[in-house]
Tab-separated table of C-alpha atoms in Angstrom:
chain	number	residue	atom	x	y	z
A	196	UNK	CA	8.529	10.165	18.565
A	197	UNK	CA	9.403	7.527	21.369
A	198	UNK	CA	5.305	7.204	21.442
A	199	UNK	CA	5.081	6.389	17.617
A	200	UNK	CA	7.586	3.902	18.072
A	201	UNK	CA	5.847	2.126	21.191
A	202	UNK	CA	2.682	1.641	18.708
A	203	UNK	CA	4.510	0.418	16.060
A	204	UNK	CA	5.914	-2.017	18.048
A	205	UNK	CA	2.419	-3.215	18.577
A	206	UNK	CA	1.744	-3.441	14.877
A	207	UNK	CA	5.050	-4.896	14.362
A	208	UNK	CA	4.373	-7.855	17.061
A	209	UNK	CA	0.925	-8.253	15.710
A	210	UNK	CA	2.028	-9.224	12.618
A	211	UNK	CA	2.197	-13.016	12.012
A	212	UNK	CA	5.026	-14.565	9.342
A	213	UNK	CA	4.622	-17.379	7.574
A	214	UNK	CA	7.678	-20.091	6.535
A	215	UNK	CA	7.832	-21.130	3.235
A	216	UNK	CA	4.381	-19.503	1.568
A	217	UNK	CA	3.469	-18.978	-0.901
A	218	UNK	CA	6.597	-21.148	-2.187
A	219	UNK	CA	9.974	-22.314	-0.298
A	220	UNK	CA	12.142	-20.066	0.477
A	221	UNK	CA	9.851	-17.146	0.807
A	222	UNK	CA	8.647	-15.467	4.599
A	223	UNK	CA	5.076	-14.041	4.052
A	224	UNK	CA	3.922	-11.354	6.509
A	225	UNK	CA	0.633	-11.239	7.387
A	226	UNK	CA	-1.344	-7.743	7.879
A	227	UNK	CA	-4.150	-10.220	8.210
A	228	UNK	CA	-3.245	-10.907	11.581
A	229	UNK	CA	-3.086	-7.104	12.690
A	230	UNK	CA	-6.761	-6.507	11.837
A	231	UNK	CA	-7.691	-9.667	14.018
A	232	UNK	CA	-6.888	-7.252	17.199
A	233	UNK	CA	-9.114	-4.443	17.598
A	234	UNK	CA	-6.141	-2.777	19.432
A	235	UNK	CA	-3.569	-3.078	16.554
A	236	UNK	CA	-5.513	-2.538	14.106
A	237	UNK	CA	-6.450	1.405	15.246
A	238	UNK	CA	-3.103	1.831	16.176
A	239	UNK	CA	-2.384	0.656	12.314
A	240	UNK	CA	-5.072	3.194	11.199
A	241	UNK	CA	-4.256	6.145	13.528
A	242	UNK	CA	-0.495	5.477	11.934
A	243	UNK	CA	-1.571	5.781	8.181
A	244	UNK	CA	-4.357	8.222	8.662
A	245	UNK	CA	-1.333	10.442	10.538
A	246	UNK	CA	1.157	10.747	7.769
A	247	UNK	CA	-1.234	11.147	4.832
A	248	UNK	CA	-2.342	13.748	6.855
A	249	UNK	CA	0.901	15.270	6.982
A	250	UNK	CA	1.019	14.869	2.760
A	251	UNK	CA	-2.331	16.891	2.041
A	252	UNK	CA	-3.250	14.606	-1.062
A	253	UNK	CA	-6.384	15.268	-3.302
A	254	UNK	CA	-7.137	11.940	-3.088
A	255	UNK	CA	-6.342	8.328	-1.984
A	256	UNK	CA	-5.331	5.740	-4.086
A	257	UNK	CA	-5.685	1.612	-3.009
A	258	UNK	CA	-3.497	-1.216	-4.453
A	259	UNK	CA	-5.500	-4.241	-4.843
A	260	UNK	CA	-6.156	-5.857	-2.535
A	261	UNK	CA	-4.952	-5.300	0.308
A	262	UNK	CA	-4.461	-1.599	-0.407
A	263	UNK	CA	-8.510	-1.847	-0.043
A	264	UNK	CA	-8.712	-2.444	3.655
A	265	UNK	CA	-6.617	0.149	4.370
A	266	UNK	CA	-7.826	3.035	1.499
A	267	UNK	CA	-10.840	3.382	2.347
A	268	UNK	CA	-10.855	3.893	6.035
A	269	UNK	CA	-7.701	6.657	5.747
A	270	UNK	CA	-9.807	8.660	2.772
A	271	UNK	CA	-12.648	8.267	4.722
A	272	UNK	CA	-11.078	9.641	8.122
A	273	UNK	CA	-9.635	12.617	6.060
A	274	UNK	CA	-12.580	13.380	3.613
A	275	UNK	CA	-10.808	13.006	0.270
A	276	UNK	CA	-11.596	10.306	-2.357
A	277	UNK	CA	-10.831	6.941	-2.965
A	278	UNK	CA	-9.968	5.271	-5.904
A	279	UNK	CA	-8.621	2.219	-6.106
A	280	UNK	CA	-6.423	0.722	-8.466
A	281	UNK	CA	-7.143	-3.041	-9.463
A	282	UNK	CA	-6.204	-6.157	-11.429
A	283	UNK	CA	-7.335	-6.684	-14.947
A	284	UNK	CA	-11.003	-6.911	-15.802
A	285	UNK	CA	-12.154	-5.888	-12.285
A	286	UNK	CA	-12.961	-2.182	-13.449
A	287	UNK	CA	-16.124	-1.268	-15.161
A	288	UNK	CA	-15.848	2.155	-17.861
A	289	UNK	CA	-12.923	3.261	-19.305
A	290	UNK	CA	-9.786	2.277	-18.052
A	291	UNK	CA	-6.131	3.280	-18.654
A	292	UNK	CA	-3.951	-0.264	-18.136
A	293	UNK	CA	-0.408	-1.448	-17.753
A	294	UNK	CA	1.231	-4.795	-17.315
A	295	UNK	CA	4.170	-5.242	-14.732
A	296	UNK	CA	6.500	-7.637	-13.612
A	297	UNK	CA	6.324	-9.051	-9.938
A	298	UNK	CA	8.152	-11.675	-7.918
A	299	UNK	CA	6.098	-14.451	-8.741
A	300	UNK	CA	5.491	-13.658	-12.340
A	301	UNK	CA	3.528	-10.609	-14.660
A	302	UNK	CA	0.215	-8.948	-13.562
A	303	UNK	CA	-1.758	-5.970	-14.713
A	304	UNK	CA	-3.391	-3.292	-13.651
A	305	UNK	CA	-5.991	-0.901	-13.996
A	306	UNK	CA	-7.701	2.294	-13.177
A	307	UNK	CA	-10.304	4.156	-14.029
A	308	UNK	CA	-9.627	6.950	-16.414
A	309	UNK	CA	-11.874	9.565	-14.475
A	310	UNK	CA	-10.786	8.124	-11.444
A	311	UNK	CA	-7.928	11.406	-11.443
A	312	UNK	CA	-7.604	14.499	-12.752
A	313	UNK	CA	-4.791	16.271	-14.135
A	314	UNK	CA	-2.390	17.974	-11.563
A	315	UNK	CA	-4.216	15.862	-8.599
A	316	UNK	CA	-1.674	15.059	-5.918
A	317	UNK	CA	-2.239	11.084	-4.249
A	318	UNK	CA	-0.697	9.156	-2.124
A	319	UNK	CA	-0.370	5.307	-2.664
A	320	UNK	CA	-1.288	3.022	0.207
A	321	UNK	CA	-0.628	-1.022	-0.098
A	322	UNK	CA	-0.164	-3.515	2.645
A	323	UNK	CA	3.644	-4.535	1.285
A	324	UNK	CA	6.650	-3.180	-0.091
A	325	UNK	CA	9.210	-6.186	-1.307
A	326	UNK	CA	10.819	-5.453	-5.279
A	327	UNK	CA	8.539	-2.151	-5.479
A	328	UNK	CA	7.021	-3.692	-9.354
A	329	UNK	CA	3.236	-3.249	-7.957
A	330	UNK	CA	4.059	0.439	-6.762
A	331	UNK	CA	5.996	1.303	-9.691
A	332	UNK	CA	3.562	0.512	-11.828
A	333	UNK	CA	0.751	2.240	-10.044
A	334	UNK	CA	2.731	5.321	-10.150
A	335	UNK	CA	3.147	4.757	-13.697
A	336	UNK	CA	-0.616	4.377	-14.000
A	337	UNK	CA	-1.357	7.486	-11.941
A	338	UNK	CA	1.265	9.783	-14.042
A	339	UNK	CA	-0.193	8.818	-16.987
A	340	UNK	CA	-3.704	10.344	-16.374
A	341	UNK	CA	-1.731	13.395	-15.635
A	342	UNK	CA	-1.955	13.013	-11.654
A	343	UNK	CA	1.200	13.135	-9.254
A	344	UNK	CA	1.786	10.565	-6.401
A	345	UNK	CA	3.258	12.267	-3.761
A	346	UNK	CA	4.349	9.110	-1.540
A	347	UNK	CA	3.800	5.800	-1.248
A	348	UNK	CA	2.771	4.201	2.099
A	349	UNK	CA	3.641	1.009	2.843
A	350	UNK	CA	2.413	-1.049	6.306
A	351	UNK	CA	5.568	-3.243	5.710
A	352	UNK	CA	8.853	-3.217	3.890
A	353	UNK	CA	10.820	-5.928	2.747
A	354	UNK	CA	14.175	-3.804	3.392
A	355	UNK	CA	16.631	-6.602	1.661
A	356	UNK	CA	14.727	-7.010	-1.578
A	357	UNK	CA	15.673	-2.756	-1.922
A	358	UNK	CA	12.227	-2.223	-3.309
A	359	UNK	CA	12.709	1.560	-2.856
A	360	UNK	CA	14.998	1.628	-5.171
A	361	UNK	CA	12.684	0.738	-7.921
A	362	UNK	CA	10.175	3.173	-7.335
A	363	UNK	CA	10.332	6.715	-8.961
A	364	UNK	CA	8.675	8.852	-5.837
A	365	UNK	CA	9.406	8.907	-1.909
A	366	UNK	CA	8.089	5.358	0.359
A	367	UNK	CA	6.882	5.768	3.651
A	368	UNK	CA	6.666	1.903	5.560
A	369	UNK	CA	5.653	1.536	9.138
A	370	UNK	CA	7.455	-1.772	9.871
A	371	UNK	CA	10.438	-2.948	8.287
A	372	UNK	CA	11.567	-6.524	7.962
């Protein structure tokens, strides 16, 4: 344990913050700045690709876009599919959708509809966790093609916005803020 905590201290002082963006008032955190050192950035992998491990999902499911960088390379590592989960009109074929509210407004978004299958366990994996309305409504998404998300893994938390508390399954974040 006292190892896992030494490397995500080196994620956690890899990541760069950013005053007042995208509006005053807010502190963006940049994963950005992670994947600019080789170092960090496997440490960052080794992390994710270690606790999805330790969920045994069917598959992997991406949050656009960020979610994308990260999807990918942990599916990839543990041989299970991908499928990502984007914004409106991005996804060709049929597509289940659903419109959410975030902190900067309303978005929507999609997935595939054979993307799943019924009784299909996933796990979630985004870059951010701050009011949880992405996440919720990705679970939301995933439920209704009959699939279960079994966690969703965050690389950072917001912890005073209590995004948690808006999402229906268990979180997982690396670094807290």
């Amino acid at each position: 344990m006292a190892n896992n905590e030494k490397l995500i201290k080196i994620v956690r002082d890899n990541i760069r913050s950013y005053a007042d963006f995208p509006k005053p008032g807010i502190i963006f955190r940049d994963i950005f700045s992670v994947l600019k050192v080789p170092e960090a950035f496997k440490i960052l992998q080794e992390l994710l690709v270690q606790r999805v491990k330790l969920k045994a999902p069917d598959a992997v499911i991406g949050l656009e876009s960020r979610g994308f960088l990260l999807g990918p390379i942990i599916a990839l590592q543990l041989g299970l599919p991908f499928v990502p989960i984007r914004k409106k009109g991005k996804l060709p074929g049929k597509i289940k959708q659903l419109s959410y509210t975030i902190e900067y407004g309303e978005d929507t978004f999609e997935i595939q509809t054979d993307g799943l299958q019924k009784g299909q366990n996933v796990v979630l994996v985004d870059d951010l966790l701050a009011t949880g309305g992405s996440l919720r409504a990705a679970c939301t998404l995933v439920n209704q093609l009959g699939a279960k998300v079994v966690e969703c893994l965050v690389v950072m938390e917001l912890k005073d916005l209590n995004g948690q508390e808006n999402i229906p399954v268990p979180v997982h974040s690396i670094v807290q803020f």
